[in-house]
Each structure stands twice: as structure tokens, then as C-alpha cells.
Coordinates of C-alpha atoms and ligand atoms in Angstrom, one line a residue:
M1 CA -11.5 14.9 15.3
K2 CA -12.1 17.6 12.7
R3 CA -13.3 16.6 9.2
C4 CA -12.2 18.5 6.1
K5 CA -13.5 18.0 2.6
T6 CA -11.4 20.4 0.6
V7 CA -7.7 21.1 0.4
E8 CA -8.3 24.7 1.5
A9 CA -10.2 23.6 4.6
L10 CA -7.4 21.0 5.4
R11 CA -4.7 23.6 5.1
R12 CA -6.7 26.0 7.2
E13 CA -7.2 23.5 10.0
L14 CA -3.6 22.2 9.8
G15 CA -2.3 25.8 9.9
K16 CA -3.9 26.1 13.4
L17 CA -2.9 22.6 14.6
R18 CA 0.8 22.8 13.6
A19 CA 1.4 26.2 15.2
G20 CA 4.5 26.3 17.3
G21 CA 6.5 23.9 15.1
K22 CA 4.4 20.8 15.7
T23 CA 5.1 17.8 13.5
V24 CA 2.4 16.4 11.2
G25 CA 2.0 12.7 10.3
L26 CA -0.1 11.7 7.3
V27 CA -1.8 8.3 6.8
P28 CA -3.2 8.1 3.3
T29 CA -5.9 5.4 3.0
M30 CA -8.8 4.4 0.7
G31 CA -11.0 3.7 3.7
A32 CA -12.8 0.5 4.7
L33 CA -10.4 0.6 7.5
H34 CA -9.1 -2.5 9.3
E35 CA -6.4 -3.3 11.9
G36 CA -3.7 -2.8 9.3
H37 CA -4.7 0.8 8.7
L38 CA -5.2 1.4 12.4
T39 CA -1.7 0.2 13.1
L40 CA -0.4 2.9 10.8
V41 CA -2.5 5.5 12.6
R42 CA -1.2 4.4 16.0
E43 CA 2.4 4.6 14.6
A44 CA 1.7 8.1 13.5
R45 CA 0.1 9.0 16.8
A46 CA 3.3 7.7 18.6
K47 CA 5.6 9.7 16.4
C48 CA 3.9 12.9 15.5
D49 CA 2.1 15.8 17.2
V50 CA -0.7 16.0 14.7
V51 CA -2.2 13.0 12.9
V52 CA -4.0 13.5 9.6
V53 CA -5.7 10.5 7.9
S54 CA -7.1 10.7 4.4
V55 CA -9.9 8.5 3.1
F56 CA -10.3 8.7 -0.6
V57 CA -11.0 6.0 -3.2
N58 CA -8.7 7.3 -5.9
P59 CA -10.2 6.7 -9.4
L60 CA -6.8 7.3 -11.1
Q61 CA -5.4 4.1 -9.7
F62 CA -8.1 1.7 -10.9
G63 CA -8.2 0.2 -14.3
P64 CA -11.3 0.2 -16.4
N65 CA -12.2 -3.4 -15.4
E66 CA -11.3 -3.1 -11.8
D67 CA -13.3 -2.7 -8.6
F68 CA -13.5 1.2 -8.3
E69 CA -17.3 1.1 -8.2
S70 CA -17.6 -1.8 -5.8
Y71 CA -14.7 -0.9 -3.5
P72 CA -16.1 -0.8 0.0
R73 CA -17.0 2.7 1.2
R74 CA -18.0 3.3 4.9
V75 CA -16.7 6.7 6.0
A76 CA -19.0 7.0 9.1
Q77 CA -17.6 3.7 10.5
D78 CA -14.0 4.7 9.5
A79 CA -14.4 8.0 11.3
K80 CA -15.4 6.3 14.6
L81 CA -12.4 4.0 14.4
L82 CA -10.0 6.9 13.7
E83 CA -11.4 8.9 16.5
A84 CA -10.8 6.0 18.9
C85 CA -7.2 5.8 17.6
G86 CA -6.7 9.5 18.4
A87 CA -6.5 11.0 14.9
D88 CA -6.8 14.7 14.8
L89 CA -8.0 15.4 11.3
L90 CA -9.9 13.3 8.7
F91 CA -9.5 14.5 5.1
V92 CA -12.3 13.2 2.9
P93 CA -12.3 15.0 -0.4
T94 CA -14.6 14.1 -3.2
T95 CA -13.3 13.4 -6.7
E96 CA -14.9 16.6 -7.9
T97 CA -13.2 18.8 -5.2
F98 CA -9.8 17.0 -5.3
Y99 CA -9.2 16.6 -9.0
N100 CA -9.6 19.3 -11.7
P101 CA -12.3 18.1 -14.2
D102 CA -9.6 18.1 -16.8
H103 CA -6.8 16.7 -14.6
Q104 CA -3.8 15.7 -16.8
T105 CA -0.6 15.7 -14.8
M106 CA 0.7 12.3 -13.7
I107 CA 3.7 11.2 -11.7
V108 CA 5.6 8.3 -13.4
N109 CA 8.5 6.0 -12.5
P110 CA 9.1 4.5 -16.0
A111 CA 11.8 2.1 -14.7
V112 CA 9.7 0.3 -12.1
Q113 CA 6.0 1.1 -12.4
G114 CA 5.4 -1.5 -15.1
L115 CA 6.9 -4.4 -13.2
Y116 CA 5.1 -7.0 -11.0
C117 CA 1.7 -5.5 -10.0
G118 CA 2.3 -2.7 -12.5
K119 CA 2.5 -5.3 -15.4
Y120 CA -1.0 -6.6 -14.6
R121 CA -2.5 -3.2 -13.5
P122 CA -1.3 -0.8 -16.1
G123 CA -1.4 2.8 -14.9
H124 CA -2.1 1.7 -11.3
F125 CA 1.2 3.0 -9.8
S126 CA 1.1 6.2 -11.7
G127 CA -2.4 6.8 -10.3
A128 CA -1.3 6.0 -6.8
L129 CA 1.9 8.2 -7.0
T130 CA -0.1 11.1 -8.4
V131 CA -2.7 11.0 -5.6
V132 CA 0.0 10.5 -2.9
A133 CA 1.8 13.5 -4.3
K134 CA -1.4 15.6 -4.2
L135 CA -2.0 14.5 -0.6
F136 CA 1.6 15.4 0.3
F137 CA 1.2 18.9 -1.1
A138 CA -2.2 19.3 0.6
A139 CA -1.1 18.3 4.1
Q140 CA 2.7 19.0 3.9
P141 CA 3.5 16.3 6.5
E142 CA 6.9 15.7 8.1
F143 CA 6.1 12.0 8.2
A144 CA 3.9 9.7 6.1
F145 CA 3.0 6.1 6.9
F146 CA 2.5 3.2 4.5
G147 CA 2.0 -0.5 5.0
K148 CA 4.6 -3.0 3.9
K149 CA 1.9 -5.2 2.5
D150 CA 2.0 -2.9 -0.6
W151 CA 5.7 -3.3 -0.8
Q152 CA 6.1 -2.1 -4.4
Q153 CA 3.9 0.9 -3.7
A154 CA 5.8 1.8 -0.6
W155 CA 9.1 1.5 -2.5
L156 CA 7.8 3.7 -5.3
I157 CA 6.6 6.4 -2.9
A158 CA 9.9 6.4 -1.0
K159 CA 11.8 6.7 -4.4
M160 CA 9.5 9.6 -5.5
V161 CA 10.2 11.5 -2.3
S162 CA 13.9 10.8 -2.5
D163 CA 14.2 11.6 -6.2
L164 CA 12.3 14.9 -5.8
N165 CA 14.0 15.9 -2.5
W166 CA 10.7 16.3 -0.6
P167 CA 11.2 16.8 3.1
I168 CA 9.0 13.9 4.2
R169 CA 10.1 10.8 6.1
I170 CA 8.4 7.7 4.7
V171 CA 7.7 5.2 7.5
K172 CA 7.1 1.7 6.3
V173 CA 5.0 -0.3 8.8
P174 CA 5.0 -4.2 9.0
T175 CA 2.0 -6.0 7.6
V176 CA -0.8 -7.0 10.0
R177 CA -2.1 -10.5 9.6
G178 CA -4.9 -12.7 10.8
K179 CA -4.2 -15.6 13.1
D180 CA -3.9 -17.9 10.0
G181 CA -1.3 -15.6 8.4
L182 CA -3.5 -14.0 5.8
A183 CA -2.4 -10.3 5.4
L184 CA -5.3 -8.0 6.3
S185 CA -6.7 -6.2 3.3
S186 CA -10.0 -4.4 2.5
R187 CA -10.4 -6.8 -0.4
N188 CA -10.4 -9.9 1.8
E189 CA -14.1 -9.3 2.3
Y190 CA -14.6 -10.3 -1.4
L191 CA -13.4 -13.9 -0.6
D192 CA -16.0 -16.6 -0.6
P193 CA -15.6 -19.2 2.2
K194 CA -13.6 -21.7 0.1
S195 CA -11.2 -19.0 -1.2
R196 CA -10.9 -17.6 2.3
A197 CA -9.9 -21.1 3.6
G198 CA -7.2 -21.4 0.8
A199 CA -5.8 -17.9 0.9
P200 CA -3.5 -18.3 3.9
A201 CA -1.4 -20.6 1.7
I202 CA 0.1 -17.5 0.3
R203 CA 1.7 -16.7 3.6
A204 CA 2.6 -20.4 4.2
A205 CA 4.4 -20.5 0.8
L206 CA 6.4 -17.4 1.6
V207 CA 7.4 -18.6 5.0
S208 CA 8.5 -22.0 3.6
L209 CA 10.5 -20.2 0.9
K210 CA 12.2 -18.1 3.5
K211 CA 13.1 -21.2 5.5
A212 CA 14.6 -22.9 2.4
Q213 CA 16.6 -19.8 1.7
V214 CA 17.8 -19.5 5.3
S215 CA 18.8 -23.2 5.1
G216 CA 21.0 -22.5 2.1
E217 CA 19.0 -22.5 -1.1
R218 CA 19.9 -19.4 -3.1
N219 CA 18.6 -20.3 -6.5
V220 CA 15.7 -18.0 -7.2
A221 CA 14.0 -20.2 -9.8
R222 CA 13.9 -23.2 -7.5
L223 CA 12.7 -21.1 -4.5
A224 CA 9.9 -19.5 -6.6
E225 CA 8.8 -22.8 -8.2
E226 CA 8.2 -24.5 -4.8
A227 CA 6.3 -21.5 -3.4
K228 CA 4.1 -21.3 -6.6
K229 CA 3.2 -25.0 -6.2
T230 CA 2.2 -24.5 -2.5
I231 CA -0.2 -21.8 -3.6
S232 CA -1.6 -23.8 -6.5
R233 CA -2.2 -26.8 -4.3
A234 CA -4.4 -24.7 -2.0
G235 CA -6.5 -23.6 -5.0
G236 CA -4.8 -20.3 -5.8
R237 CA -3.8 -19.1 -9.3
V238 CA -0.5 -17.3 -9.1
Q239 CA -0.3 -14.2 -11.3
Y240 CA 3.3 -13.6 -10.5
L241 CA 5.9 -14.5 -7.9
E242 CA 9.2 -12.8 -8.1
I243 CA 12.3 -12.5 -5.9
V244 CA 13.7 -9.0 -6.4
S245 CA 16.3 -6.6 -4.9
Q246 CA 15.1 -4.5 -2.0
K247 CA 17.4 -1.8 -3.3
S248 CA 16.5 -1.6 -7.0
L249 CA 13.3 -3.6 -7.1
L250 CA 14.8 -5.4 -10.1
P251 CA 14.7 -9.2 -10.4
L252 CA 17.5 -11.3 -8.9
K253 CA 19.0 -14.6 -10.1
S254 CA 20.3 -15.5 -6.7
V255 CA 19.6 -14.1 -3.2
S256 CA 23.0 -12.4 -2.9
E257 CA 21.7 -9.1 -1.5
P258 CA 18.7 -8.1 0.7
A259 CA 15.7 -9.3 -1.3
V260 CA 11.9 -9.3 -1.2
V261 CA 9.6 -11.9 -2.6
L262 CA 6.6 -10.2 -4.2
V263 CA 3.5 -12.3 -5.0
A264 CA 0.0 -11.8 -6.4
A265 CA -2.4 -14.7 -6.6
F266 CA -6.1 -15.2 -7.3
F267 CA -8.3 -17.1 -4.9
G268 CA -11.6 -17.4 -6.7
K269 CA -12.1 -14.0 -8.3
T270 CA -10.2 -12.1 -5.6
R271 CA -6.6 -10.9 -6.3
L272 CA -4.4 -10.9 -3.2
I273 CA -0.9 -9.6 -2.8
D274 CA 1.7 -10.4 -0.2
N275 CA 5.5 -10.4 0.3
I276 CA 8.3 -11.5 2.5
E277 CA 11.7 -9.9 3.0
L278 CA 14.9 -12.1 2.7
S279 CA 18.4 -11.2 4.0
A280 CA 21.4 -12.1 2.0
R281 CA 23.3 -15.1 3.5
Ligands
PAF301 O1 -2.5 1.9 -0.4 C1 -3.6 2.5 -0.6 O2 -4.6 2.4 0.1 C2 -3.6 3.5 -1.7 O3 -2.9 3.1 -2.8 C3 -3.2 4.9 -1.3 C4 -1.7 5.0 -0.8 C5 -4.0 5.4 -0.1 C6 -3.3 5.9 -2.5 O4 -4.6 6.0 -2.9

């Protein structure tokens, strides 16, 4: 696996690897890789001739009081895992080489970026879209792979690509979970033992909500209320839990079209997100 630190080096290496019309798959990450990320890499390996993985903790998507400084960084270990998964290229830019010192241009989706996670993390999605756009232009992949755990992010990226007619197929990969249902996340390592024990209640609440919906409950307020109670009883503090349209990402009053439940909850000081998709009945 080759390692590149600059866009120029990445383009040079990719130029050689993609010769003869080979397809490139990009897996953007912030490192601290776990099985969820490795599943994305394996999907890319199965679908594409050349697999590029980026590891970059993007300062633009962190708010001033968030965990940019403490976000886990362990590139050497990440590189070993990626090598074992068969990645061809690891792109590890530094902030200084990737961003102009006076970087100004931002990608925004004014309709949706301020909802749900965006309401509580102002600027987060604009920062994420901007870095993903930069990564897309750097690697020019045919395919890019994102986890469904970050459902709102994956939706916004797919919308950006569609709105701007970029020739990139966005592949959304199902969330990988621990045995107790907790969605894998690099931030799970912040959980103290008591919070770690309570956190699977998020998944349990979503699964019960889906069961109730499948059994005929369509009222969004009632479905949401029950799920919030389950999380609170396990010691969680729900920041938001919304049932929204898969198509528009706008809130629904009843589950009359394909929907997704988006949730963020604190266990201790750790903010966790998860979701579950619902079919219309
Ligand atoms: O989901 C993430 O890890 C990040 O938001 C991403 C897509 C790599 C952009 O920094």
C-alpha cells in the first residue's frame, strides 16, 4: 500500500494505478479505524479495481467546544489494518498541505444542514461536505463509500453529488454493530463503563419503535415518545429523536412513506448517534 501526503502525490500515484480504465473507489475516514470502516474498505475492494482510503481529522467539521484535539489519532495502526484489507493507497494529508492557510470556500446545503445533528453542531455538515468535495476532486473516484450510521451525512453527500452532477456513485453501507447492538464508532472509546452498559438502549429503542410501526402504529409523536423513554430509562439524555422522510429528510407526521428515525443521545459526556430505516405500511 502506497502512502501519499499531498494531493499532487495522490494524483500522481492514482494516475499510474488507474491506467487502462481501472475504476477507483474512495473511502473517506477520520482514522481510528474499527470494523465499521473496514467493512467500507472491503466493499470498495469488492467493487473497484483501485481502493483509496483517506485518513484526515478535518478541523472544519468540529465546533469550537468539540473534540478536535482529543479525537483519537493512530495512523500507524490504521495503515496496518488497511493493508490487511487490501487497500492500494492511503491518503494522509496534513491540515497545512490540504487547506490553504486562508481557506474560505464552503459547500452548504441551506435546506437540510441545520436540521437534526446540524442544529446541535452548527457548521458541522458544511465542514464535512467541503472536505468530502476536496477529497472527491483530489482522487476523482468512480465510487465513494459511506456508512449508514451517519445517515444524515450520507444523505447530504449523495444530494451534493446529484445536485452538482458529479460522476461519482455513492455507496451507502449498513452500520456495523457490537453484539449488544451498539453501533461501532470511534467515539465509543470515550464511554465510561456505566455509560457503555447503558448505550445499547439506543438500538433497543429503535428496534422497538420499528416493531410498533410494523404492528400498525403510524403516529410519529407516539412512536418517538416511547423510544425516548427507553433511552432515558437506561441513563441516556436524548438530544433529538426525529422520524423523517428518507427522500427529503424533512420531518414526517405519520409514517406514510419510507422514513428513517434519526437519534442523538448522550451517555455520560459522550454523544452517540444512530438510526433505523422504516418502510411505509
Ligand atoms: O464520517 C466521517 O468520518 C467524516 O465526516 C468524513 C466523511 C470522513 C469527512 O471528514
